[in-house]
Coordinates of C-alpha atoms in Angstrom, one line a residue:
G1 CA 10.5 41.5 -90.4
T2 CA 9.6 38.3 -92.2
A3 CA 12.0 36.3 -94.3
L4 CA 10.4 35.6 -97.7
L5 CA 10.9 33.0 -100.4
P6 CA 10.5 34.0 -104.0
R7 CA 6.9 34.3 -105.1
V8 CA 5.2 31.1 -106.1
Y9 CA 2.1 31.4 -108.3
G10 CA -0.6 28.8 -108.4
P11 CA -2.7 26.9 -109.2
W12 CA -2.2 27.4 -112.9
P13 CA -5.4 27.0 -115.1
L14 CA -5.7 24.0 -117.3
S15 CA -5.6 24.3 -121.1
G16 CA -8.8 25.8 -122.3
S17 CA -10.0 26.7 -118.8
K18 CA -11.6 30.1 -118.1
S19 CA -10.6 30.2 -114.5
K20 CA -8.3 33.1 -113.4
P21 CA -4.9 32.5 -111.7
S22 CA -4.9 33.0 -107.9
L23 CA -3.0 35.8 -106.1
P24 CA 0.7 35.3 -105.3
I25 CA 1.4 33.3 -102.2
R26 CA 4.1 34.3 -99.6
V27 CA 6.0 31.5 -98.0
S28 CA 7.8 32.3 -94.7
L29 CA 10.9 30.6 -93.4
Q30 CA 9.9 31.2 -89.7
P31 CA 7.0 30.2 -87.7
P32 CA 4.5 32.9 -86.8
M33 CA 5.7 33.2 -83.1
A34 CA 9.4 33.5 -84.1
T35 CA 8.6 36.1 -86.6
A36 CA 6.7 38.2 -84.1
A37 CA 9.5 37.9 -81.6
A38 CA 12.1 39.0 -84.2
A39 CA 10.0 41.9 -85.3
A40 CA 9.6 43.0 -81.7
G41 CA 13.4 42.8 -81.2
D42 CA 14.0 44.8 -84.3
A43 CA 11.6 47.5 -83.1
T44 CA 13.3 47.6 -79.7
R45 CA 16.7 48.1 -81.3
R46 CA 15.4 50.8 -83.6
K47 CA 13.8 52.5 -80.6
R48 CA 17.1 52.4 -78.7
G49 CA 19.0 53.6 -81.6
R50 CA 16.8 56.6 -82.1
G51 CA 16.0 57.7 -78.6
G52 CA 17.7 55.4 -76.1
K53 CA 20.0 56.9 -73.5
G54 CA 22.8 55.4 -71.3
P55 CA 23.2 56.6 -67.8
N56 CA 26.0 59.0 -68.7
S57 CA 25.1 60.0 -72.3
D58 CA 24.1 63.5 -71.4
L59 CA 27.2 64.0 -69.3
S60 CA 29.4 62.7 -72.2
R61 CA 27.8 65.2 -74.6
T62 CA 28.4 68.0 -72.2
L63 CA 32.0 67.1 -71.6
T64 CA 32.6 66.9 -75.4
D65 CA 31.1 70.3 -75.9
C66 CA 33.0 71.8 -72.9
T67 CA 36.2 70.4 -74.2
R68 CA 35.6 71.9 -77.6
R69 CA 35.0 75.3 -75.9
G70 CA 37.7 74.9 -73.2
D71 CA 35.1 75.6 -70.5
A72 CA 36.4 73.8 -67.4
A73 CA 33.8 75.4 -65.0
A74 CA 30.8 74.1 -67.0
A75 CA 32.4 70.7 -67.3
M76 CA 32.9 70.4 -63.6
A77 CA 29.4 71.7 -62.8
A78 CA 28.0 68.9 -65.1
F79 CA 30.2 66.3 -63.5
D80 CA 29.3 67.3 -59.9
A81 CA 25.6 67.3 -60.8
A82 CA 25.9 63.8 -62.3
V83 CA 27.8 62.5 -59.4
S84 CA 26.2 64.1 -56.3
G85 CA 23.2 66.0 -57.6
P86 CA 19.5 65.1 -57.0
D87 CA 19.4 63.1 -60.3
A88 CA 22.8 61.5 -59.8
A89 CA 23.3 57.9 -61.1
P90 CA 24.6 55.7 -58.3
D91 CA 26.6 53.6 -60.8
L92 CA 27.9 56.4 -62.9
R93 CA 31.1 55.5 -64.7
L94 CA 32.8 57.4 -67.4
A95 CA 35.3 56.1 -69.9
A96 CA 38.9 56.6 -69.1
H97 CA 39.3 59.2 -71.8
Q98 CA 36.4 61.2 -70.4
Y99 CA 38.1 61.5 -67.0
N100 CA 41.2 62.6 -68.9
Q101 CA 39.2 65.2 -70.7
L102 CA 38.1 66.7 -67.4
L103 CA 41.6 66.7 -65.9
H104 CA 43.0 68.2 -69.1
L105 CA 40.4 71.0 -69.0
L106 CA 41.3 71.6 -65.3
A107 CA 45.0 71.7 -66.1
S108 CA 44.6 74.4 -68.7
A109 CA 41.7 76.2 -67.0
D110 CA 41.8 80.0 -66.8
R111 CA 42.1 80.9 -63.1
A112 CA 40.0 84.0 -63.5
A113 CA 37.2 82.1 -65.1
F114 CA 37.2 79.2 -62.7
P115 CA 35.4 80.0 -59.4
A116 CA 37.8 78.0 -57.2
H117 CA 41.2 76.5 -57.5
P118 CA 41.1 73.5 -59.9
A119 CA 43.2 71.3 -57.7
A120 CA 40.3 70.3 -55.4
A121 CA 38.2 69.6 -58.4
A122 CA 40.9 67.5 -60.0
R123 CA 41.3 65.4 -56.9
R124 CA 37.5 64.7 -56.9
V125 CA 37.7 63.6 -60.5
F126 CA 40.6 61.3 -59.9
A127 CA 39.1 59.8 -56.8
H128 CA 35.9 59.0 -58.7
M129 CA 37.9 57.6 -61.5
L130 CA 39.7 55.2 -59.2
G131 CA 36.4 54.3 -57.4
A132 CA 34.8 53.5 -60.7
G133 CA 37.6 51.2 -61.7
A134 CA 38.7 53.1 -64.7
P135 CA 42.5 52.6 -65.2
P136 CA 44.6 55.8 -65.2
S137 CA 47.2 56.4 -67.8
E138 CA 50.4 58.5 -67.9
A139 CA 48.3 61.3 -69.3
T140 CA 46.0 61.1 -66.4
I141 CA 48.7 61.4 -63.7
T142 CA 50.5 64.1 -65.7
S143 CA 47.3 66.2 -66.0
L144 CA 46.6 65.8 -62.3
A145 CA 50.2 66.7 -61.4
R146 CA 49.9 69.8 -63.6
V147 CA 46.8 71.0 -61.8
V148 CA 48.1 70.2 -58.3
A149 CA 51.6 71.7 -59.0
A150 CA 49.9 75.0 -59.9
D151 CA 48.6 75.2 -56.3
A152 CA 50.8 77.3 -54.0
E153 CA 51.4 74.3 -51.7
G154 CA 51.0 71.4 -54.2
A155 CA 54.5 70.9 -55.4
D156 CA 55.3 68.1 -53.0
E157 CA 52.0 66.3 -53.8
A158 CA 52.6 66.7 -57.5
F159 CA 56.1 65.1 -57.2
G160 CA 54.6 62.3 -55.2
L161 CA 52.1 61.6 -58.0
V162 CA 54.8 61.4 -60.6
S163 CA 57.4 59.6 -58.6
T164 CA 55.0 56.8 -57.6
M165 CA 53.1 56.2 -60.8
R166 CA 55.3 53.3 -61.8
E167 CA 54.9 51.5 -58.4
K168 CA 51.2 52.2 -58.0
Y169 CA 49.9 51.9 -61.6
G170 CA 52.8 50.4 -63.6
L171 CA 53.1 53.6 -65.7
A172 CA 56.4 55.1 -66.9
P173 CA 56.7 58.8 -66.4
R174 CA 57.7 61.0 -69.3
L175 CA 59.4 64.3 -69.6
R176 CA 56.1 66.2 -69.6
S177 CA 55.3 64.5 -66.3
Y178 CA 58.3 66.1 -64.6
S179 CA 58.2 69.6 -66.2
P180 CA 55.3 71.0 -64.0
V181 CA 56.9 69.7 -60.9
L182 CA 60.2 71.3 -61.7
A183 CA 58.5 74.6 -62.5
A184 CA 56.6 74.4 -59.1
F185 CA 59.9 74.0 -57.1
R186 CA 61.5 76.8 -59.1
R187 CA 58.6 79.1 -58.1
A188 CA 59.0 78.0 -54.5
G189 CA 62.8 78.4 -54.6
E190 CA 63.2 74.8 -53.5
A191 CA 66.6 74.0 -55.1
G192 CA 67.1 70.7 -53.2
K193 CA 63.7 69.3 -54.2
A194 CA 64.3 70.4 -57.8
Y195 CA 67.6 68.4 -57.7
A196 CA 65.6 65.4 -56.4
V197 CA 63.3 65.6 -59.3
E198 CA 66.2 65.5 -61.7
T199 CA 67.7 62.5 -59.9
H200 CA 64.4 60.7 -60.3
M201 CA 64.3 61.6 -64.0
A202 CA 67.7 60.0 -64.5
A203 CA 66.6 56.9 -62.6
S204 CA 63.6 56.7 -65.0
A205 CA 65.8 57.2 -68.1
V206 CA 64.3 60.5 -68.9
S207 CA 66.7 63.2 -70.1
P208 CA 65.9 66.9 -69.4
E209 CA 65.7 69.2 -72.4
E210 CA 66.3 73.0 -72.6
P211 CA 63.2 74.1 -70.6
E212 CA 64.0 71.7 -67.8
L213 CA 67.7 72.6 -67.7
A214 CA 66.9 76.3 -67.8
T215 CA 64.6 75.7 -64.8
L216 CA 67.4 73.9 -62.9
L217 CA 69.9 76.6 -63.8
E218 CA 67.6 79.3 -62.6
V219 CA 66.8 77.6 -59.2
S220 CA 70.6 76.9 -58.8
A221 CA 71.5 80.5 -59.6
K222 CA 69.0 81.9 -57.1
A223 CA 70.2 79.5 -54.5
G224 CA 73.8 80.6 -55.2
D225 CA 74.9 77.0 -55.8
A226 CA 77.9 77.6 -58.1
D227 CA 78.7 73.9 -58.6
K228 CA 75.2 73.0 -59.7
V229 CA 75.2 76.0 -62.1
Y230 CA 78.4 74.7 -63.6
E231 CA 77.0 71.2 -63.9
Y232 CA 73.8 72.2 -65.6
M233 CA 75.6 74.6 -67.9
H234 CA 77.6 71.7 -69.3
K235 CA 74.5 69.6 -69.6
L236 CA 72.9 72.4 -71.5
R237 CA 75.9 72.6 -73.7
R238 CA 75.7 69.0 -74.7
A239 CA 71.9 69.0 -75.2
V240 CA 71.3 72.3 -77.0
G241 CA 72.9 73.9 -80.0
C242 CA 71.4 77.3 -79.6
V243 CA 69.6 78.5 -76.5
K244 CA 66.3 80.4 -76.4
E245 CA 66.0 84.0 -75.2
E246 CA 64.6 82.9 -71.8
T247 CA 67.5 80.6 -71.2
A248 CA 70.0 83.3 -72.3
E249 CA 68.5 85.6 -69.7
V250 CA 68.9 83.0 -67.0
L251 CA 72.6 82.6 -67.9
E252 CA 73.2 86.4 -68.0
G253 CA 71.6 86.7 -64.6
W254 CA 74.0 84.2 -63.1
F255 CA 77.1 85.8 -64.5
R256 CA 76.0 89.2 -63.3
S257 CA 75.5 88.0 -59.7
D258 CA 77.8 88.5 -56.7
K259 CA 78.0 84.7 -56.2
A260 CA 79.4 84.2 -59.8
A261 CA 82.0 86.8 -59.1
T262 CA 83.3 85.0 -56.0
A263 CA 83.0 81.5 -57.3
G264 CA 86.3 80.1 -58.5
K265 CA 89.6 78.5 -57.5
A266 CA 92.5 80.7 -56.6
E267 CA 95.1 78.2 -57.9
W268 CA 95.1 75.4 -60.4
D269 CA 97.4 73.2 -62.4
V270 CA 97.9 74.6 -65.9
C271 CA 99.1 71.3 -67.3
Q272 CA 96.0 69.5 -65.9
V273 CA 93.8 72.1 -67.4
K274 CA 95.4 71.7 -70.9
D275 CA 95.2 67.9 -70.7
A276 CA 91.5 68.1 -69.7
I277 CA 90.7 70.4 -72.6
V278 CA 92.3 67.9 -75.0
A279 CA 90.4 65.0 -73.4
N280 CA 87.1 66.9 -73.8
G281 CA 87.6 67.6 -77.5
G282 CA 89.2 71.0 -77.2
G283 CA 86.2 73.0 -76.1
C284 CA 86.3 73.0 -72.3
H285 CA 88.1 71.5 -69.3
Q286 CA 85.1 70.8 -67.0
L287 CA 87.3 71.3 -63.9
G288 CA 85.0 73.9 -62.4
W289 CA 85.3 77.6 -62.0
L290 CA 88.9 78.9 -62.3
Q291 CA 89.9 82.2 -60.8
S292 CA 87.4 84.7 -59.4
G293 CA 86.3 88.2 -60.2
L294 CA 83.6 90.1 -62.1
W295 CA 82.5 88.7 -65.4
T296 CA 82.1 90.8 -68.6
V297 CA 78.7 90.0 -69.9
Q298 CA 77.8 91.1 -73.4
R299 CA 76.0 89.8 -76.5
V300 CA 78.2 89.6 -79.5
K301 CA 78.2 88.1 -83.0
V302 CA 80.5 85.4 -84.3
G303 CA 81.7 85.6 -87.9
A304 CA 81.6 82.9 -90.5
E305 CA 85.2 82.0 -89.7
G306 CA 84.5 81.7 -86.0
K307 CA 86.0 85.0 -84.9
C308 CA 84.3 86.7 -81.9
A309 CA 83.3 90.3 -82.5
G310 CA 83.6 91.0 -78.8
C311 CA 87.1 89.8 -77.8
G312 CA 88.6 89.3 -81.3
C313 CA 89.6 85.7 -80.6
C314 CA 88.8 82.8 -82.9
L315 CA 86.6 80.2 -81.3
A316 CA 88.2 76.8 -81.0
S317 CA 87.1 73.9 -83.1
V318 CA 85.5 71.4 -80.8
D319 CA 85.8 67.6 -81.3
I320 CA 83.9 64.9 -79.4
D321 CA 85.4 64.1 -76.0
M322 CA 87.1 60.8 -75.1
E323 CA 84.0 59.3 -73.6
D324 CA 81.9 59.9 -76.8
T325 CA 84.9 58.7 -78.9
Q326 CA 85.0 55.4 -77.0
K327 CA 81.2 55.0 -77.4
F328 CA 81.5 55.6 -81.1
A329 CA 84.4 53.1 -81.5
D330 CA 82.4 50.5 -79.5
S331 CA 79.4 51.0 -81.7
I332 CA 81.5 50.5 -84.9
S333 CA 83.0 47.4 -83.4
G334 CA 79.6 46.0 -82.6
L335 CA 78.3 46.6 -86.1
A336 CA 81.4 45.0 -87.6
L337 CA 81.1 41.9 -85.4
E338 CA 77.5 41.5 -86.6
R339 CA 78.3 41.8 -90.3
E340 CA 81.8 40.3 -90.5
T341 CA 83.3 37.0 -89.5
K342 CA 84.2 37.5 -85.8
A343 CA 87.6 35.8 -86.0
N344 CA 88.7 38.0 -89.0
F345 CA 87.6 41.2 -87.3
S346 CA 89.3 40.1 -84.0
Q347 CA 92.6 39.6 -86.0
F348 CA 92.2 43.0 -87.6
Q349 CA 91.8 44.6 -84.1
E350 CA 95.0 42.8 -83.0
W351 CA 96.8 44.1 -86.0
L352 CA 95.7 47.6 -85.3
E353 CA 96.9 47.3 -81.7
A354 CA 100.3 46.2 -83.0
H355 CA 100.5 49.1 -85.5
K356 CA 99.5 52.1 -83.5
E357 CA 101.9 54.4 -85.5
Y358 CA 99.2 54.6 -88.2
E359 CA 96.8 57.5 -87.7
A360 CA 94.4 56.5 -90.5
I361 CA 93.7 53.4 -92.6
V362 CA 91.7 53.7 -95.8
D363 CA 89.8 50.8 -97.2
G364 CA 91.3 49.7 -100.6
A365 CA 87.8 48.9 -102.1
N366 CA 86.7 52.4 -101.4
I367 CA 89.8 53.7 -103.2
A368 CA 89.2 51.5 -106.2
L369 CA 85.5 52.6 -106.5
Y370 CA 86.3 56.3 -105.9
Q371 CA 84.5 58.5 -108.5
Q372 CA 83.6 55.4 -110.5
N373 CA 79.9 56.1 -110.5
F374 CA 79.5 56.3 -114.3
A375 CA 78.6 53.9 -117.1
E376 CA 82.1 52.6 -117.8
G377 CA 83.2 52.9 -114.2
G378 CA 84.3 49.9 -112.1
F379 CA 86.9 48.6 -109.7
S380 CA 90.0 50.6 -110.5
L381 CA 93.2 48.9 -109.6
V382 CA 95.1 51.9 -111.0
Q383 CA 93.7 54.0 -108.2
V384 CA 94.7 51.4 -105.6
C385 CA 98.3 51.3 -106.9
A386 CA 98.4 55.1 -107.0
S387 CA 97.3 55.3 -103.4
S388 CA 100.3 53.2 -102.3
Y389 CA 102.6 56.1 -103.0
T390 CA 100.3 58.8 -101.6
V391 CA 100.5 60.0 -98.0
F392 CA 97.0 60.9 -96.7

């Protein structure tokens, strides 16, 4: 604990003297009182490092161990004892991630192993978190919503938690925040409330994926809402390339239902349908259910050439629809305006508008450099001239 200078030996004996040199002398940089205080401080720090405890150190260790084992009941027992037991600390405050640990454990708790429904315990944890001044995160609200939504009567409360997290806490909900709420309304058969969740998702710029769309399809089919089934089928078509088994079963259930057999228009304009199919890329018309009657539902394979093994027809080649085409064209124009001289590109657009008879325009530089990726390759004017007499 004492700062030392290098050893200084002295006094040295004179030449011819028989006296012995004295012992080495230590020279301290600090006065005695300061040295003692520093030594005492070091001892205190060492003591704290070895055996000191914070007010929630035992609880923290217990939570970490319970999280590792997935034991929600033991974690809540330790939390309740620390908060309201005989040895409770009046100023107990956990870190935000420790509250999240508890809520995550409760959200994934085994109902058989947990003595009571986790929703009440989750509410206690969240109330203590707010009271302690620990800021909740999106994961906090999402875990709480998962626990509450699993309660038989907690769907509305869970939706309230998710839909107000931005206003109350400045948090942006994510897709995982909405999924348990949608699942709860599906179990309850609340189609209207499930649609309200999807509306809130759109307002939050959150797009549903296959599990959420399958949930919306299922709740719509059970409610017999043919228009909503049609809407979510097309959203599923745009979002998913190949559906999972669970989603396929939902779709099959709808087409085998009585409501699906009676849904459909008795009359329609054939020319309007054809124009709509072209506008939508050749794959569908999106004008709703046409005609009515029983559907033939079977699972078939499609060959490499696109031929259906069930009906024998060849599937149509689907292009992007007009809306996506316009978005693509706008994005290309935006990139060109960033990289090229704006006036030159504007003139090129005007030229294109005046020469609509051309279906395709090929860049001359690309023709000149076509297949020139070798040592002697270069800008080939021969290829440019040759292309002038070629119809692409």
